[in-house]
Amino acid sequence: DGGITQSPKYLFRKEGQNVTLSCEQNLNHDAMYWYRQDPGQGLRLIYYSQIVNDFQKGDIAEGYSVSREKKESFPLTVTSAQKNPTAFYLCASSIKGGTEAFFGQGTRLTVV
Amino acid sequence: GESVGLHLPTLSVQEGDNSIINCAYSNSASDYFIWYKQESGKGPQFIIDIRSNMDKRQGQRVTVLLNKTVKHLSLQIAATQPGDSAVYFCAENPSSGAGSYQLTFGKGTKLSVIP
């Protein structure tokens, strides 16, 4: 089945540690995105990538980093520089030039 | 700045009634709009979309209406069912061409269906 997969579903991290969230898609989409969602809030764009080996900052990129070495994969690293990392993280993809984004099931990150 | 927002943060409807969820947008350049449904703890799921050259589009039990004059978007759900309980987001893209890949999301409306 085609789709977009995020792992893990739940993640706990100690303050001061970096952590990487996985996102894989087999939809053959060129564009991929990372969003952050806080309780009762909408989605805020962290980073997006239109093509392999290229990515751009979104609205709240500080404290995050990404890579796009393969078309299928767009991992997000939450660094220790992110001051408030506890949130629900959503990865999405869309076809090049298209706008309908398909979302993964999310990773809930909790900093303890 | 440009933004997408919702008039009602919560909506409670009786099972079987019709639901109407509203969304206001302020970017007059937006030409593509999407409604998403998000169930608790899950990712948003595409419901229906509409381009700015249309006023209305229908899906299965859902209808999206676009009023460009007042920059208003609505989602109508017919015969609302308990499974429709979720948070509904509208999203806009300022340009549906190759230049823009960003969707701007509203904060969402929580729909609760009363059995």
PDB file of C-alpha atoms in Angstrom, chain A residues 2-94:
ATOM      1  CA  GLY A   2       1.223   3.493  -0.799  1.00  0.00           C
ATOM      2  CA  GLY A   3       1.556   5.892   2.049  1.00  0.00           C
ATOM      3  CA  ILE A   4       3.647   7.945   4.379  1.00  0.00           C
ATOM      4  CA  THR A   5       5.073   6.410   7.534  1.00  0.00           C
ATOM      5  CA  GLN A   6       6.348   8.142  10.620  1.00  0.00           C
ATOM      6  CA  SER A   7       8.206   6.449  13.420  1.00  0.00           C
ATOM      7  CA  PRO A   8       8.170   6.129  16.302  1.00  0.00           C
ATOM      8  CA  LYS A   9       4.628   7.018  17.322  1.00  0.00           C
ATOM      9  CA  TYR A  10       5.723   8.121  20.785  1.00  0.00           C
ATOM     10  CA  LEU A  11       9.167   9.379  21.719  1.00  0.00           C
ATOM     11  CA  PHE A  12      10.620  10.505  25.007  1.00  0.00           C
ATOM     12  CA  ARG A  13      13.801  12.467  25.270  1.00  0.00           C
ATOM     13  CA  LYS A  14      15.823  13.930  28.057  1.00  0.00           C
ATOM     14  CA  GLU A  15      16.366  17.650  28.020  1.00  0.00           C
ATOM     15  CA  GLY A  16      19.590  18.551  26.227  1.00  0.00           C
ATOM     16  CA  GLN A  17      19.581  15.564  23.884  1.00  0.00           C
ATOM     17  CA  ASN A  18      19.082  15.570  20.147  1.00  0.00           C
ATOM     18  CA  VAL A  19      16.474  13.223  18.682  1.00  0.00           C
ATOM     19  CA  THR A  20      15.633  12.249  15.103  1.00  0.00           C
ATOM     20  CA  LEU A  21      12.133  11.578  13.831  1.00  0.00           C
ATOM     21  CA  SER A  22      11.732   9.337  10.818  1.00  0.00           C
ATOM     22  CA  CYS A  23       9.488   9.971   7.804  1.00  0.00           C
ATOM     23  CA  GLU A  24       9.306   7.659   4.799  1.00  0.00           C
ATOM     24  CA  GLN A  25       6.969   7.787   1.795  1.00  0.00           C
ATOM     25  CA  ASN A  26       6.447   5.409  -1.127  1.00  0.00           C
ATOM     26  CA  LEU A  27       4.107   7.681  -3.049  1.00  0.00           C
ATOM     27  CA  ASN A  28       6.877   8.867  -5.382  1.00  0.00           C
ATOM     28  CA  HIS A  29       6.228  12.430  -4.229  1.00  0.00           C
ATOM     29  CA  ASP A  30       8.901  15.045  -4.809  1.00  0.00           C
ATOM     30  CA  ALA A  31       7.845  17.410  -2.019  1.00  0.00           C
ATOM     31  CA  MET A  32       7.983  16.604   1.676  1.00  0.00           C
ATOM     32  CA  TYR A  33       7.184  18.683   4.752  1.00  0.00           C
ATOM     33  CA  TRP A  34       7.471  18.742   8.523  1.00  0.00           C
ATOM     34  CA  TYR A  35       4.822  20.429  10.651  1.00  0.00           C
ATOM     35  CA  ARG A  36       4.547  20.966  14.350  1.00  0.00           C
ATOM     36  CA  GLN A  37       1.203  20.890  16.128  1.00  0.00           C
ATOM     37  CA  ASP A  38       0.621  22.093  19.685  1.00  0.00           C
ATOM     38  CA  PRO A  39      -2.562  21.344  21.665  1.00  0.00           C
ATOM     39  CA  GLY A  40      -5.546  23.183  20.287  1.00  0.00           C
ATOM     40  CA  GLN A  41      -3.459  24.762  17.572  1.00  0.00           C
ATOM     41  CA  GLY A  42      -3.102  24.509  13.846  1.00  0.00           C
ATOM     42  CA  LEU A  43      -0.094  23.210  11.967  1.00  0.00           C
ATOM     43  CA  ARG A  44       3.073  25.259  11.707  1.00  0.00           C
ATOM     44  CA  LEU A  45       5.626  24.546   9.017  1.00  0.00           C
ATOM     45  CA  ILE A  46       9.131  23.660  10.207  1.00  0.00           C
ATOM     46  CA  TYR A  47      10.954  22.660   7.002  1.00  0.00           C
ATOM     47  CA  TYR A  48      10.045  21.568   3.514  1.00  0.00           C
ATOM     48  CA  SER A  49      11.853  19.987   0.625  1.00  0.00           C
ATOM     49  CA  GLN A  50      10.897  20.203  -3.028  1.00  0.00           C
ATOM     50  CA  ILE A  51      13.561  17.856  -4.345  1.00  0.00           C
ATOM     51  CA  VAL A  52      16.347  15.574  -3.195  1.00  0.00           C
ATOM     52  CA  ASN A  53      19.332  17.344  -1.618  1.00  0.00           C
ATOM     53  CA  ASP A  54      17.407  20.584  -1.262  1.00  0.00           C
ATOM     54  CA  PHE A  55      15.248  21.960   1.553  1.00  0.00           C
ATOM     55  CA  GLN A  56      13.990  25.297   2.850  1.00  0.00           C
ATOM     56  CA  LYS A  57      13.139  26.682   6.259  1.00  0.00           C
ATOM     57  CA  GLY A  58       9.550  27.102   7.197  1.00  0.00           C
ATOM     58  CA  ASP A  59       8.063  29.433   9.766  1.00  0.00           C
ATOM     59  CA  ILE A  60       9.609  27.829  12.866  1.00  0.00           C
ATOM     60  CA  ALA A  61      12.887  26.219  11.753  1.00  0.00           C
ATOM     61  CA  GLU A  62      15.013  27.339  14.711  1.00  0.00           C
ATOM     62  CA  GLY A  63      16.237  24.383  16.749  1.00  0.00           C
ATOM     63  CA  TYR A  64      15.462  21.865  14.007  1.00  0.00           C
ATOM     64  CA  SER A  65      17.440  20.337  11.156  1.00  0.00           C
ATOM     65  CA  VAL A  66      16.568  18.089   8.227  1.00  0.00           C
ATOM     66  CA  SER A  67      18.172  16.164   5.407  1.00  0.00           C
ATOM     67  CA  ARG A  68      16.864  14.888   2.085  1.00  0.00           C
ATOM     68  CA  GLU A  69      19.380  12.371   0.785  1.00  0.00           C
ATOM     69  CA  LYS A  70      16.723  10.147  -0.733  1.00  0.00           C
ATOM     70  CA  LYS A  71      13.407  10.944  -2.362  1.00  0.00           C
ATOM     71  CA  GLU A  72      11.601   8.620   0.007  1.00  0.00           C
ATOM     72  CA  SER A  73      13.032   9.925   3.260  1.00  0.00           C
ATOM     73  CA  PHE A  74      12.941  13.250   5.090  1.00  0.00           C
ATOM     74  CA  PRO A  75      14.145  12.837   8.698  1.00  0.00           C
ATOM     75  CA  LEU A  76      13.763  15.655  11.206  1.00  0.00           C
ATOM     76  CA  THR A  77      16.255  16.222  14.027  1.00  0.00           C
ATOM     77  CA  VAL A  78      15.063  18.111  17.054  1.00  0.00           C
ATOM     78  CA  THR A  79      18.181  19.602  18.570  1.00  0.00           C
ATOM     79  CA  SER A  80      18.901  20.695  22.115  1.00  0.00           C
ATOM     80  CA  ALA A  81      18.624  24.264  20.848  1.00  0.00           C
ATOM     81  CA  GLN A  82      14.856  23.870  20.467  1.00  0.00           C
ATOM     82  CA  LYS A  83      13.567  25.478  23.640  1.00  0.00           C
ATOM     83  CA  ASN A  84      10.118  23.916  23.701  1.00  0.00           C
ATOM     84  CA  PRO A  85      10.291  20.651  21.775  1.00  0.00           C
ATOM     85  CA  THR A  86       7.351  18.809  23.345  1.00  0.00           C
ATOM     86  CA  ALA A  87       4.738  18.638  20.579  1.00  0.00           C
ATOM     87  CA  PHE A  88       3.040  16.475  17.977  1.00  0.00           C
ATOM     88  CA  TYR A  89       5.114  16.323  14.778  1.00  0.00           C
ATOM     89  CA  LEU A  90       3.548  15.633  11.412  1.00  0.00           C
ATOM     90  CA  CYS A  91       5.277  14.751   8.183  1.00  0.00           C
ATOM     91  CA  ALA A  92       3.561  15.191   4.831  1.00  0.00           C
ATOM     92  CA  SER A  93       4.285  14.803   1.134  1.00  0.00           C
ATOM     93  CA  SER A  94       2.816  16.023  -2.128  1.00  0.00           C
TER      94      SER A  94
END
